[in-house]
Amino acid sequence: MEKLVSPLAMLRKIRGDITQEELAGALKVSANTVSRWELGKVTPKLELWQVKKLCKTLNITIDELPDSFAPQPINSSLEQTPN
């Protein structure tokens, strides 16, 4: 079974458990905007300084940025299965 997960949400959690509010503050957007990116409702239109800040905040390189922040399918068989 597939589960949909936002790459941006995964990065926020993996790279320091950063909240939507914290990321929004760093990028000078609203937390609602970050939420809409992660839900795939809006495609981000970031200025260069915001891309740099996003990478710095998440401690990633520009090459590690996902092509889309919208939810992507992941294979739930990777999750723990009962024995």
N, CA and C atoms as an extended XYZ file, in Angstrom:
249
Properties=species:S:1:pos:R:3:atomname:S:1:resname:S:1:resid:I:1 pbc="F F F"
N         0.837       -1.182        0.000 N   MET     1
C         0.000        0.000        0.000 CA  MET     1
C         0.882        1.245        0.000 C   MET     1
N         0.482        2.238       -0.783 N   GLU     2
C         1.265        3.469       -0.859 CA  GLU     2
C         0.695        4.535        0.078 C   GLU     2
N         1.601        5.309        0.599 N   LYS     3
C         1.259        6.422        1.478 CA  LYS     3
C         1.839        7.676        0.845 C   LYS     3
N         1.135        8.806        0.933 N   LEU     4
C         1.632       10.063        0.382 CA  LEU     4
C         2.324       10.872        1.476 C   LEU     4
N         3.532       11.325        1.168 N   VAL     5
C         4.321       12.107        2.118 CA  VAL     5
C         5.002       13.244        1.372 C   VAL     5
N         4.988       14.421        1.960 N   SER     6
C         5.658       15.575        1.371 CA  SER     6
C         7.159       15.493        1.631 C   SER     6
N         7.983       15.600        0.562 N   PRO     7
C         9.433       15.612        0.767 CA  PRO     7
C         9.881       16.760        1.675 C   PRO     7
N         9.213       17.906        1.575 N   LEU     8
C         9.576       19.037        2.431 CA  LEU     8
C         9.291       18.713        3.895 C   LEU     8
N         8.158       18.098        4.165 N   ALA     9
C         7.830       17.712        5.542 CA  ALA     9
C         8.848       16.707        6.074 C   ALA     9
N         9.245       15.761        5.229 N   MET    10
C        10.249       14.777        5.647 CA  MET    10
C        11.574       15.463        5.958 C   MET    10
N        11.986       16.391        5.095 N   LEU    11
C        13.235       17.119        5.333 CA  LEU    11
C        13.167       17.932        6.619 C   LEU    11
N        12.020       18.559        6.878 N   ARG    12
C        11.873       19.352        8.103 CA  ARG    12
C        12.082       18.489        9.334 C   ARG    12
N        11.561       17.280        9.292 N   LYS    13
C        11.665       16.392       10.444 CA  LYS    13
C        13.062       15.771       10.562 C   LYS    13
N        13.603       15.317        9.440 N   ILE    14
C        14.909       14.659        9.430 CA  ILE    14
C        16.024       15.631        9.773 C   ILE    14
N        15.920       16.851        9.303 N   ARG    15
C        17.010       17.827        9.443 CA  ARG    15
C        16.866       18.728       10.657 C   ARG    15
N        16.203       18.270       11.683 N   GLY    16
C        16.192       19.035       12.922 CA  GLY    16
C        14.826       19.269       13.511 C   GLY    16
N        13.842       18.520       13.056 N   ASP    17
C        12.480       18.651       13.583 CA  ASP    17
C        12.016       20.112       13.550 C   ASP    17
N        12.165       20.726       12.393 N   ILE    18
C        11.795       22.124       12.179 CA  ILE    18
C        10.286       22.194       11.917 C   ILE    18
N         9.609       23.089       12.603 N   THR    19
C         8.165       23.225       12.411 CA  THR    19
C         7.862       24.049       11.156 C   THR    19
N         6.628       23.943       10.698 N   GLN    20
C         6.202       24.774        9.578 CA  GLN    20
C         6.340       26.247        9.931 C   GLN    20
N         6.033       26.594       11.165 N   GLU    21
C         6.126       27.980       11.606 CA  GLU    21
C         7.568       28.485       11.574 C   GLU    21
N         8.494       27.653       12.025 N   GLU    22
C         9.911       28.040       12.018 CA  GLU    22
C        10.421       28.223       10.592 C   GLU    22
N        10.071       27.301        9.718 N   LEU    23
C        10.495       27.409        8.327 CA  LEU    23
C         9.867       28.631        7.671 C   LEU    23
N         8.600       28.853        7.945 N   ALA    24
C         7.906       30.015        7.391 CA  ALA    24
C         8.581       31.313        7.829 C   ALA    24
N         8.953       31.403        9.102 N   GLY    25
C         9.626       32.594        9.603 CA  GLY    25
C        10.948       32.839        8.901 C   GLY    25
N        11.701       31.772        8.669 N   ALA    26
C        12.994       31.900        7.995 CA  ALA    26
C        12.832       32.374        6.554 C   ALA    26
N        11.735       31.948        5.915 N   LEU    27
C        11.508       32.292        4.502 CA  LEU    27
C        10.621       33.520        4.318 C   LEU    27
N        10.166       34.099        5.425 N   LYS    28
C         9.302       35.291        5.400 CA  LYS    28
C         8.001       35.028        4.634 C   LYS    28
N         7.416       33.852        4.916 N   VAL    29
C         6.095       33.499        4.390 CA  VAL    29
C         5.259       33.037        5.570 C   VAL    29
N         3.986       32.771        5.357 N   SER    30
C         3.146       32.307        6.454 CA  SER    30
C         3.261       30.791        6.605 C   SER    30
N         2.945       30.307        7.791 N   ALA    31
C         2.936       28.865        8.030 CA  ALA    31
C         1.891       28.206        7.134 C   ALA    31
N         0.812       28.918        6.853 N   ASN    32
C        -0.219       28.412        5.947 CA  ASN    32
C         0.362       28.184        4.551 C   ASN    32
N         1.260       29.053        4.130 N   THR    33
C         1.899       28.892        2.819 CA  THR    33
C         2.733       27.621        2.793 C   THR    33
N         3.517       27.378        3.833 N   VAL    34
C         4.328       26.162        3.910 CA  VAL    34
C         3.408       24.938        3.888 C   VAL    34
N         2.326       25.000        4.623 N   SER    35
C         1.368       23.896        4.635 CA  SER    35
C         0.806       23.635        3.243 C   SER    35
N         0.466       24.690        2.535 N   ARG    36
C        -0.087       24.529        1.187 CA  ARG    36
C         0.945       23.954        0.221 C   ARG    36
N         2.227       24.288        0.394 N   TRP    37
C         3.287       23.679       -0.417 CA  TRP    37
C         3.315       22.175       -0.158 C   TRP    37
N         3.282       21.813        1.128 N   GLU    38
C         3.387       20.405        1.502 CA  GLU    38
C         2.173       19.592        1.088 C   GLU    38
N         1.037       20.222        0.994 N   LEU    39
C        -0.181       19.537        0.548 CA  LEU    39
C        -0.287       19.489       -0.967 C   LEU    39
N         0.594       20.196       -1.655 N   GLY    40
C         0.568       20.218       -3.111 CA  GLY    40
C        -0.482       21.151       -3.686 C   GLY    40
N        -1.007       22.047       -2.859 N   LYS    41
C        -2.033       22.989       -3.313 CA  LYS    41
C        -1.434       24.178       -4.050 C   LYS    41
N        -0.177       24.495       -3.728 N   VAL    42
C         0.512       25.633       -4.328 CA  VAL    42
C         1.953       25.230       -4.633 C   VAL    42
N         2.450       25.679       -5.769 N   THR    43
C         3.852       25.478       -6.108 CA  THR    43
C         4.633       26.695       -5.624 C   THR    43
N         5.699       26.474       -4.841 N   PRO    44
C         6.465       27.613       -4.330 CA  PRO    44
C         7.096       28.431       -5.448 C   PRO    44
N         7.072       29.724       -5.274 N   LYS    45
C         7.780       30.645       -6.162 CA  LYS    45
C         8.757       31.397       -5.274 C   LYS    45
N         9.929       30.795       -5.116 N   LEU    46
C        10.913       31.330       -4.181 CA  LEU    46
C        11.925       32.215       -4.884 C   LEU    46
N        12.305       33.286       -4.194 N   GLU    47
C        13.395       34.131       -4.660 CA  GLU    47
C        14.706       33.446       -4.284 C   GLU    47
N        15.789       33.863       -4.918 N   LEU    48
C        17.088       33.237       -4.682 CA  LEU    48
C        17.468       33.244       -3.206 C   LEU    48
N        17.248       34.361       -2.523 N   TRP    49
C        17.610       34.422       -1.109 CA  TRP    49
C        16.808       33.405       -0.301 C   TRP    49
N        15.557       33.139       -0.715 N   GLN    50
C        14.733       32.167       -0.004 CA  GLN    50
C        15.237       30.736       -0.243 C   GLN    50
N        15.681       30.459       -1.458 N   VAL    51
C        16.249       29.135       -1.753 CA  VAL    51
C        17.494       28.916       -0.901 C   VAL    51
N        18.342       29.928       -0.828 N   LYS    52
C        19.549       29.827       -0.016 CA  LYS    52
C        19.198       29.620        1.460 C   LYS    52
N        18.223       30.386        1.943 N   LYS    53
C        17.808       30.283        3.342 CA  LYS    53
C        17.179       28.915        3.620 C   LYS    53
N        16.393       28.412        2.683 N   LEU    54
C        15.772       27.097        2.822 CA  LEU    54
C        16.850       26.022        2.950 C   LEU    54
N        17.835       26.071        2.079 N   CYS    55
C        18.930       25.099        2.127 CA  CYS    55
C        19.702       25.203        3.441 C   CYS    55
N        19.981       26.422        3.872 N   LYS    56
C        20.716       26.620        5.119 CA  LYS    56
C        19.903       26.126        6.313 C   LYS    56
N        18.624       26.454        6.335 N   THR    57
C        17.754       26.052        7.441 CA  THR    57
C        17.644       24.537        7.540 C   THR    57
N        17.542       23.869        6.393 N   LEU    58
C        17.407       22.407        6.375 CA  LEU    58
C        18.759       21.695        6.350 C   LEU    58
N        19.838       22.482        6.281 N   ASN    59
C        21.190       21.933        6.236 CA  ASN    59
C        21.353       20.951        5.067 C   ASN    59
N        20.955       21.417        3.873 N   ILE    60
C        21.080       20.625        2.657 CA  ILE    60
C        21.697       21.486        1.561 C   ILE    60
N        22.142       20.827        0.498 N   THR    61
C        22.632       21.560       -0.666 CA  THR    61
C        21.473       21.772       -1.627 C   THR    61
N        21.672       22.663       -2.571 N   ILE    62
C        20.622       22.921       -3.553 CA  ILE    62
C        20.308       21.667       -4.370 C   ILE    62
N        21.316       20.814       -4.563 N   ASP    63
C        21.098       19.559       -5.289 CA  ASP    63
C        20.208       18.588       -4.519 C   ASP    63
N        20.126       18.754       -3.215 N   GLU    64
C        19.304       17.875       -2.385 CA  GLU    64
C        17.863       18.350       -2.269 C   GLU    64
N        17.574       19.548       -2.784 N   LEU    65
C        16.192       20.029       -2.762 CA  LEU    65
C        15.326       19.134       -3.647 C   LEU    65
N        14.139       18.767       -3.179 N   PRO    66
C        13.258       17.959       -4.019 CA  PRO    66
C        12.712       18.790       -5.175 C   PRO    66
N        12.380       18.114       -6.259 N   ASP    67
C        11.800       18.802       -7.413 CA  ASP    67
C        10.424       19.359       -7.089 C   ASP    67
N         9.735       18.719       -6.176 N   SER    68
C         8.406       19.158       -5.766 CA  SER    68
C         8.268       18.954       -4.266 C   SER    68
N         7.542       19.860       -3.621 N   PHE    69
C         7.270       19.716       -2.196 CA  PHE    69
C         5.945       18.987       -1.965 C   PHE    69
N         5.188       18.759       -3.038 N   ALA    70
C         3.883       18.110       -2.941 CA  ALA    70
C         4.044       16.661       -2.482 C   ALA    70
N         3.006       16.109       -1.884 N   PRO    71
C         3.080       14.717       -1.422 CA  PRO    71
C         3.452       13.750       -2.536 C   PRO    71
N         4.330       12.829       -2.197 N   GLN    72
C         4.798       11.801       -3.123 CA  GLN    72
C         4.482       10.437       -2.517 C   GLN    72
N         4.203        9.454       -3.357 N   PRO    73
C         3.932        8.120       -2.813 CA  PRO    73
C         5.199        7.464       -2.277 C   PRO    73
N         5.056        6.837       -1.132 N   ILE    74
C         6.131        6.010       -0.603 CA  ILE    74
C         5.538        4.634       -0.348 C   ILE    74
N         6.360        3.641       -0.390 N   ASN    75
C         5.906        2.280       -0.204 CA  ASN    75
C         5.787        2.017        1.298 C   ASN    75
N         4.578        1.768        1.774 N   SER    76
C         4.380        1.554        3.204 CA  SER    76
C         4.924        0.217        3.671 C   SER    76
N         5.352       -0.652        2.731 N   SER    77
C         5.959       -1.904        3.138 CA  SER    77
C         7.310       -1.651        3.802 C   SER    77
N         7.829       -0.430        3.646 N   LEU    78
C         9.064       -0.054        4.324 CA  LEU    78
C         8.831        0.161        5.814 C   LEU    78
N         7.552        0.376        6.162 N   GLU    79
C         7.227        0.555        7.564 CA  GLU    79
C         7.273       -0.797        8.254 C   GLU    79
N         7.338       -0.768        9.569 N   GLN    80
C         7.428       -1.997       10.327 CA  GLN    80
C         6.202       -2.858       10.092 C   GLN    80
N         6.417       -4.129        9.798 N   THR    81
C         5.323       -5.063        9.580 CA  THR    81
C         5.311       -6.065       10.732 C   THR    81
N         4.116       -6.539       11.102 N   PRO    82
C         4.046       -7.504       12.208 CA  PRO    82
C         4.688       -8.834       11.813 C   PRO    82
N         5.290       -9.516       12.779 N   ASN    83
C         5.931      -10.819       12.530 CA  ASN    83
C         4.952      -11.940       12.580 C   ASN    83
